[in-house]
PDB file of C-alpha atoms in Angstrom:
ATOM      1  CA  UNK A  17      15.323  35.927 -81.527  1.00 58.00           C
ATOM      2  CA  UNK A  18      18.353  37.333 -81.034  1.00 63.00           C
ATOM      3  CA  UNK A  19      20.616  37.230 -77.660  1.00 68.00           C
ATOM      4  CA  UNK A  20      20.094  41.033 -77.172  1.00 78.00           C
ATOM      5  CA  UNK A  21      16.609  40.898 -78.031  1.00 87.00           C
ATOM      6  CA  UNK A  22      15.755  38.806 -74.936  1.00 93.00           C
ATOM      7  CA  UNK A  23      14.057  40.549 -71.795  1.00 94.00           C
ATOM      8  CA  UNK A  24      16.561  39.984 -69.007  1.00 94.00           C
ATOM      9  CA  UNK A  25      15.337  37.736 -66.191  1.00 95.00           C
ATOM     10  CA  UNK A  26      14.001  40.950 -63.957  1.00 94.00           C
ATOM     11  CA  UNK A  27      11.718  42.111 -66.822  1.00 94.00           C
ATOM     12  CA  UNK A  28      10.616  38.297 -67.363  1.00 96.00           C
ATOM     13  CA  UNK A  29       9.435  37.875 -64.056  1.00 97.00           C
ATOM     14  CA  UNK A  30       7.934  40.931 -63.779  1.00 95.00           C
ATOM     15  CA  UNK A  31       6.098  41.108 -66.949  1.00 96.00           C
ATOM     16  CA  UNK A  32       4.412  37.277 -65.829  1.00 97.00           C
ATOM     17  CA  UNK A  33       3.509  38.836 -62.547  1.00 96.00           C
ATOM     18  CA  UNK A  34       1.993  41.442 -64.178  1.00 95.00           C
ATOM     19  CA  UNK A  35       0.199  38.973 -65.942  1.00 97.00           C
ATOM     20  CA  UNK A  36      -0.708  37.059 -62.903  1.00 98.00           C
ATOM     21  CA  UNK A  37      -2.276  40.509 -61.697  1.00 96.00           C
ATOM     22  CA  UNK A  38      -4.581  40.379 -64.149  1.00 96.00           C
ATOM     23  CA  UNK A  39      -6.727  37.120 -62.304  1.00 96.00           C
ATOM     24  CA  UNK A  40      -6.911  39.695 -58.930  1.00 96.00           C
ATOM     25  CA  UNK A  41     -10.554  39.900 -57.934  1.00 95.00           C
ATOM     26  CA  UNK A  42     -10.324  42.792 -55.939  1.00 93.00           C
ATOM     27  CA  UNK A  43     -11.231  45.828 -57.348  1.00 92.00           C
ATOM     28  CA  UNK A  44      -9.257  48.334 -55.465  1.00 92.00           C
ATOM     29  CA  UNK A  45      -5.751  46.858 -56.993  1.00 91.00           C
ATOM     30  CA  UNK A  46      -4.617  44.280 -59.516  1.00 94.00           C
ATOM     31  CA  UNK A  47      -1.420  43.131 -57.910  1.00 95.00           C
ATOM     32  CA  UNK A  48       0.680  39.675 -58.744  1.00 96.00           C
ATOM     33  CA  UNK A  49       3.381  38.109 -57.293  1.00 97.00           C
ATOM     34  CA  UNK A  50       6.061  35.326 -58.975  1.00 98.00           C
ATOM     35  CA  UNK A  51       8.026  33.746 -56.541  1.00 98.00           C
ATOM     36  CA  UNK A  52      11.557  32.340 -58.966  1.00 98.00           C
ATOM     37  CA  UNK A  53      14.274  30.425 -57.573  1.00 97.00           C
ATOM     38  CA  UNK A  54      17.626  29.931 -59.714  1.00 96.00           C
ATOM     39  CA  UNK A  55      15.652  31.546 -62.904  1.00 97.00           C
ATOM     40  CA  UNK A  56      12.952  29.143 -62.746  1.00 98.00           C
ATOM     41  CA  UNK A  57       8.986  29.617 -61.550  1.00 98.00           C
ATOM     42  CA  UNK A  58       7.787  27.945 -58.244  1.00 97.00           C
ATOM     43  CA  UNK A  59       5.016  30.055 -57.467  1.00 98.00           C
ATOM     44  CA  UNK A  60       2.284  32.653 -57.979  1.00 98.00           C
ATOM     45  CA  UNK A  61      -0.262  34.876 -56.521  1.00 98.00           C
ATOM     46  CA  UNK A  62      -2.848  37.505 -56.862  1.00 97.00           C
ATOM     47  CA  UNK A  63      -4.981  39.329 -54.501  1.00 95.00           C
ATOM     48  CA  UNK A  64      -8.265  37.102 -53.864  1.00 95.00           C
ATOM     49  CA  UNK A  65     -10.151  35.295 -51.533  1.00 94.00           C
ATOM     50  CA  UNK A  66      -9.323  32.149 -50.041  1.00 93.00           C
ATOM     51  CA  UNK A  67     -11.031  29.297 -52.227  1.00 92.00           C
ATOM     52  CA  UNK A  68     -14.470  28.641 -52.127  1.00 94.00           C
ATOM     53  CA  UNK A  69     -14.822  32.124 -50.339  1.00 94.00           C
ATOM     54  CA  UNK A  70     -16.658  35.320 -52.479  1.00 95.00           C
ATOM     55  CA  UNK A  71     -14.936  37.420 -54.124  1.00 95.00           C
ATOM     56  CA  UNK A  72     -14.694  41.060 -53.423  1.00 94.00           C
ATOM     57  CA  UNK A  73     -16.200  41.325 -57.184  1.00 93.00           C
ATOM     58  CA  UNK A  74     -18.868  39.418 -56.077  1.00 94.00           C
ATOM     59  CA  UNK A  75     -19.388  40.119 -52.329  1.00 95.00           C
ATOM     60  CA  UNK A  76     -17.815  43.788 -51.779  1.00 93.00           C
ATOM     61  CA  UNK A  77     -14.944  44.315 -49.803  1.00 93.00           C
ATOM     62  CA  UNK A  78     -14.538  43.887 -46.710  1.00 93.00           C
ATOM     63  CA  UNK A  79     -13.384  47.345 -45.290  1.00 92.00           C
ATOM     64  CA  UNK A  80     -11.259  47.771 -42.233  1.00 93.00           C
ATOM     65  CA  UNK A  81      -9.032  50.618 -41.449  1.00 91.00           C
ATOM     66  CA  UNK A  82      -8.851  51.460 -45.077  1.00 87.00           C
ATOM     67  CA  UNK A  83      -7.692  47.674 -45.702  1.00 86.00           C
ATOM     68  CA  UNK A  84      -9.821  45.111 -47.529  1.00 90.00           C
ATOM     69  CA  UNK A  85     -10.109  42.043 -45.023  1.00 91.00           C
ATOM     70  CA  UNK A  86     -11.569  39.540 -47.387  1.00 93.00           C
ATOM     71  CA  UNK A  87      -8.904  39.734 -50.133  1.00 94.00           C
ATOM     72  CA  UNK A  88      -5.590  37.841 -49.594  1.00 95.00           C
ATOM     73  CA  UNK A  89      -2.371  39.656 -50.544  1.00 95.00           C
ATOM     74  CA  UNK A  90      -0.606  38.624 -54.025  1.00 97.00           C
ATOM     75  CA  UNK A  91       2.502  37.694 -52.086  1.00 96.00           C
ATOM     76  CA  UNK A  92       1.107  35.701 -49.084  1.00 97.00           C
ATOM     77  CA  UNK A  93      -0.918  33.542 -51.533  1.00 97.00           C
ATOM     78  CA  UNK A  94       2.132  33.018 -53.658  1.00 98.00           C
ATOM     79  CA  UNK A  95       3.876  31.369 -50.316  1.00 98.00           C
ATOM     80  CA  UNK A  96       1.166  29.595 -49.101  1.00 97.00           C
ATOM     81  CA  UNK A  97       0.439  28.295 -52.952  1.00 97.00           C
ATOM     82  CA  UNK A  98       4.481  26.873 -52.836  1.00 98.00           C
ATOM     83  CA  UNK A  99       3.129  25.082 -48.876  1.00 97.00           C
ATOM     84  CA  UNK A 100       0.466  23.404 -50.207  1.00 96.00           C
ATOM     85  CA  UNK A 101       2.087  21.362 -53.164  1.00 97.00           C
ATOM     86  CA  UNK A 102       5.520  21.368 -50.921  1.00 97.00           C
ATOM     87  CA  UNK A 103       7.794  23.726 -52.386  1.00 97.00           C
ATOM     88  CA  UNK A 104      10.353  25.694 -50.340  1.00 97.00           C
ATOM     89  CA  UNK A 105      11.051  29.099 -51.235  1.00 97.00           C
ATOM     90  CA  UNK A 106      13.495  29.367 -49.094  1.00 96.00           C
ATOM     91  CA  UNK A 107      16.357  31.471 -50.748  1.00 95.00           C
ATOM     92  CA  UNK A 108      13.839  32.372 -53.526  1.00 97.00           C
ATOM     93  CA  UNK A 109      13.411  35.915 -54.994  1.00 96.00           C
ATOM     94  CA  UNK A 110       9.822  37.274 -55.306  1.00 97.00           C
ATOM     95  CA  UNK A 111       8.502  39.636 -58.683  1.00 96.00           C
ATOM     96  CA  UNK A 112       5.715  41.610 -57.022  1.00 94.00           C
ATOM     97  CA  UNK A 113       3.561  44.081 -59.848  1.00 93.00           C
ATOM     98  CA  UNK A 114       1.112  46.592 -58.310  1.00 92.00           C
ATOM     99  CA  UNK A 115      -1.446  48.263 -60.507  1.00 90.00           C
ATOM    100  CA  UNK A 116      -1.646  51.365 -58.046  1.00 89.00           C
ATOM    101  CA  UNK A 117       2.580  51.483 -58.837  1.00 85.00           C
ATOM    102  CA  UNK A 118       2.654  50.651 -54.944  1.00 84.00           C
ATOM    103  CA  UNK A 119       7.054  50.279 -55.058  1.00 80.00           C
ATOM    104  CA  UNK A 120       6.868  47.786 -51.527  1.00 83.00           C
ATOM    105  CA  UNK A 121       5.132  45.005 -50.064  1.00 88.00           C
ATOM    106  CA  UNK A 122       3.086  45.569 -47.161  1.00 88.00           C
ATOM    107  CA  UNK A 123       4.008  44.947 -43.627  1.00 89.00           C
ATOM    108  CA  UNK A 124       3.082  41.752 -42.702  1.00 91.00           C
ATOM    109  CA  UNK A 125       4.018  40.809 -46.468  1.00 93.00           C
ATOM    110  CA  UNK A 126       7.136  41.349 -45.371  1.00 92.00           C
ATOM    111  CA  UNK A 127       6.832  39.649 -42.090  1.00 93.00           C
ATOM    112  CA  UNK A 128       5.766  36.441 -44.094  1.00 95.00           C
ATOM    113  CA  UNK A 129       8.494  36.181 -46.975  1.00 95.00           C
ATOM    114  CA  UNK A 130      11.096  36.668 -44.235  1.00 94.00           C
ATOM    115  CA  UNK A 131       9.716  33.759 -42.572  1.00 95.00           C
ATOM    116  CA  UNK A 132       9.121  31.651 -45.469  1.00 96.00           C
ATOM    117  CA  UNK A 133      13.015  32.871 -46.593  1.00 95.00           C
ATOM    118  CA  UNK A 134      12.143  34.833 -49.835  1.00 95.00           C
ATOM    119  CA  UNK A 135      15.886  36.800 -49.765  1.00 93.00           C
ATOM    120  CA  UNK A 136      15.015  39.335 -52.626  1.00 93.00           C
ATOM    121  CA  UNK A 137      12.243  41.510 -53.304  1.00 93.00           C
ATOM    122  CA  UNK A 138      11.942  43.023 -56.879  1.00 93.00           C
ATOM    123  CA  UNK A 139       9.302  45.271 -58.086  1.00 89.00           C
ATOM    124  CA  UNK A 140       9.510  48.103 -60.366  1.00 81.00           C
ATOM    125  CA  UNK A 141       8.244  52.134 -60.543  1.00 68.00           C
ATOM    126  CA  UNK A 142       8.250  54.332 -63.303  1.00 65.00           C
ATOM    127  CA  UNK A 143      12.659  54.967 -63.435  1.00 70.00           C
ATOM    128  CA  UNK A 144      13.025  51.181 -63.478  1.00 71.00           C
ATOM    129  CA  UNK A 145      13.393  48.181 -61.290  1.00 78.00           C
ATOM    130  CA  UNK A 146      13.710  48.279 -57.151  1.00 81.00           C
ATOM    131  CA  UNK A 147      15.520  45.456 -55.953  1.00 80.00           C
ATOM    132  CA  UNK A 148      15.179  44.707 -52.351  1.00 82.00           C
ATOM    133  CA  UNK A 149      16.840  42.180 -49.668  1.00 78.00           C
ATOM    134  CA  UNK A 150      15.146  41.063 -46.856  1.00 72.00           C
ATOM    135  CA  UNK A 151      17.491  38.244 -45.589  1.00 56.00           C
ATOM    136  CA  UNK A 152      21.118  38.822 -45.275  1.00 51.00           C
ATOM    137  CA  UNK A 153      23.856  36.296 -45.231  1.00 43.00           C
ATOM    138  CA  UNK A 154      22.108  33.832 -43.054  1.00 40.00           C
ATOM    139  CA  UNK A 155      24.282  30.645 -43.150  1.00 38.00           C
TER     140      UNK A 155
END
C-alpha cells in the first residue's frame, strides 16, 4: 500500500468508531466514540448500559424527556472505560460517529470530556470532517 493510498489519521479514527458503533445496544442510534492520543488508541465507547444492567434491546428504553435514561452515551463510556484501567486522556482527541449524522456531542458529553481534558472533538457530516476544540491553551 502505497503512501497516498493510506486513510489519513481523521478518517482512521473515524472509520474504527464507526465500527465501535456497531456493538451500541440501543436501538434509537448506533453511535461510537475513539478516544486517540498522539495517533495511538486509548479508548472506546458505544451507547449501552452499564455492565450487568439490560440492555435497551432487551429491556426497552428507558424514556425521559425524549432521552433514553438506561443507555450510556458513546463518549462518557469511552472516558470512564480509560478510568477504570488508569489511562488519562487528558490532552486526548475524541472520534465520535453518529448513525442519526448527529454533527455534536451532547451537553453533558461535553461537560465530561472537558473535565476529563479531551482538547479536540472530531466527527464528520455529509461535506466532510468537523473538527472541534473544547480546551484552549490551558498551560
Amino acid at each position: 500500500m502505497s503512501e497516498d493510498t493510506r486513510p489519513d489519521w481523521d478518517t482512521y479514527f473515524i472509520s474504527i468508531a464507526a465500527e465501535v458503533a456497531q456493538r451500541a445496544t440501543c436501538p434509537r442510534a448506533q453511535v461510537g466514540a475513539v478516544i486517540a492520543k498522539d495517533h495511538r488508541i486509548i479508548s472506546t465507547g458505544y451507547n449501552g448500559t452499564a455492565p450487568g444492567e439490560p440492555h435497551c434491546t432487551e429491556a426497552g428504553c428507558l424514556m425521559e424527556n425524549n432521552h433514553c435514561q438506561r443507555a450510556i452515551h458513546a463518549e462518557v463510556n469511552a472516558v470512564c472505560q480509560a478510568a477504570k484501567f488508569g489511562l488519562s486522556v487528558d490532552g486526548a482527541e475524541l472520534y465520535y460517529w453518529d448513525s442519526l449524522g448527529r454533527p455534536e456531542s451532547c451537553h453533558n458529553c461535553i461537560q465530561v470530556m472537558k473535565v476529563a481534558g479531551i482538547r479536540t472533538v472530531v466527527s464528520m457530516n455529509k461535506k466532510g470532517f468537523i473538527r472541534g476544540t473544547l480546551l484552549k491553551d490551558l498551560e
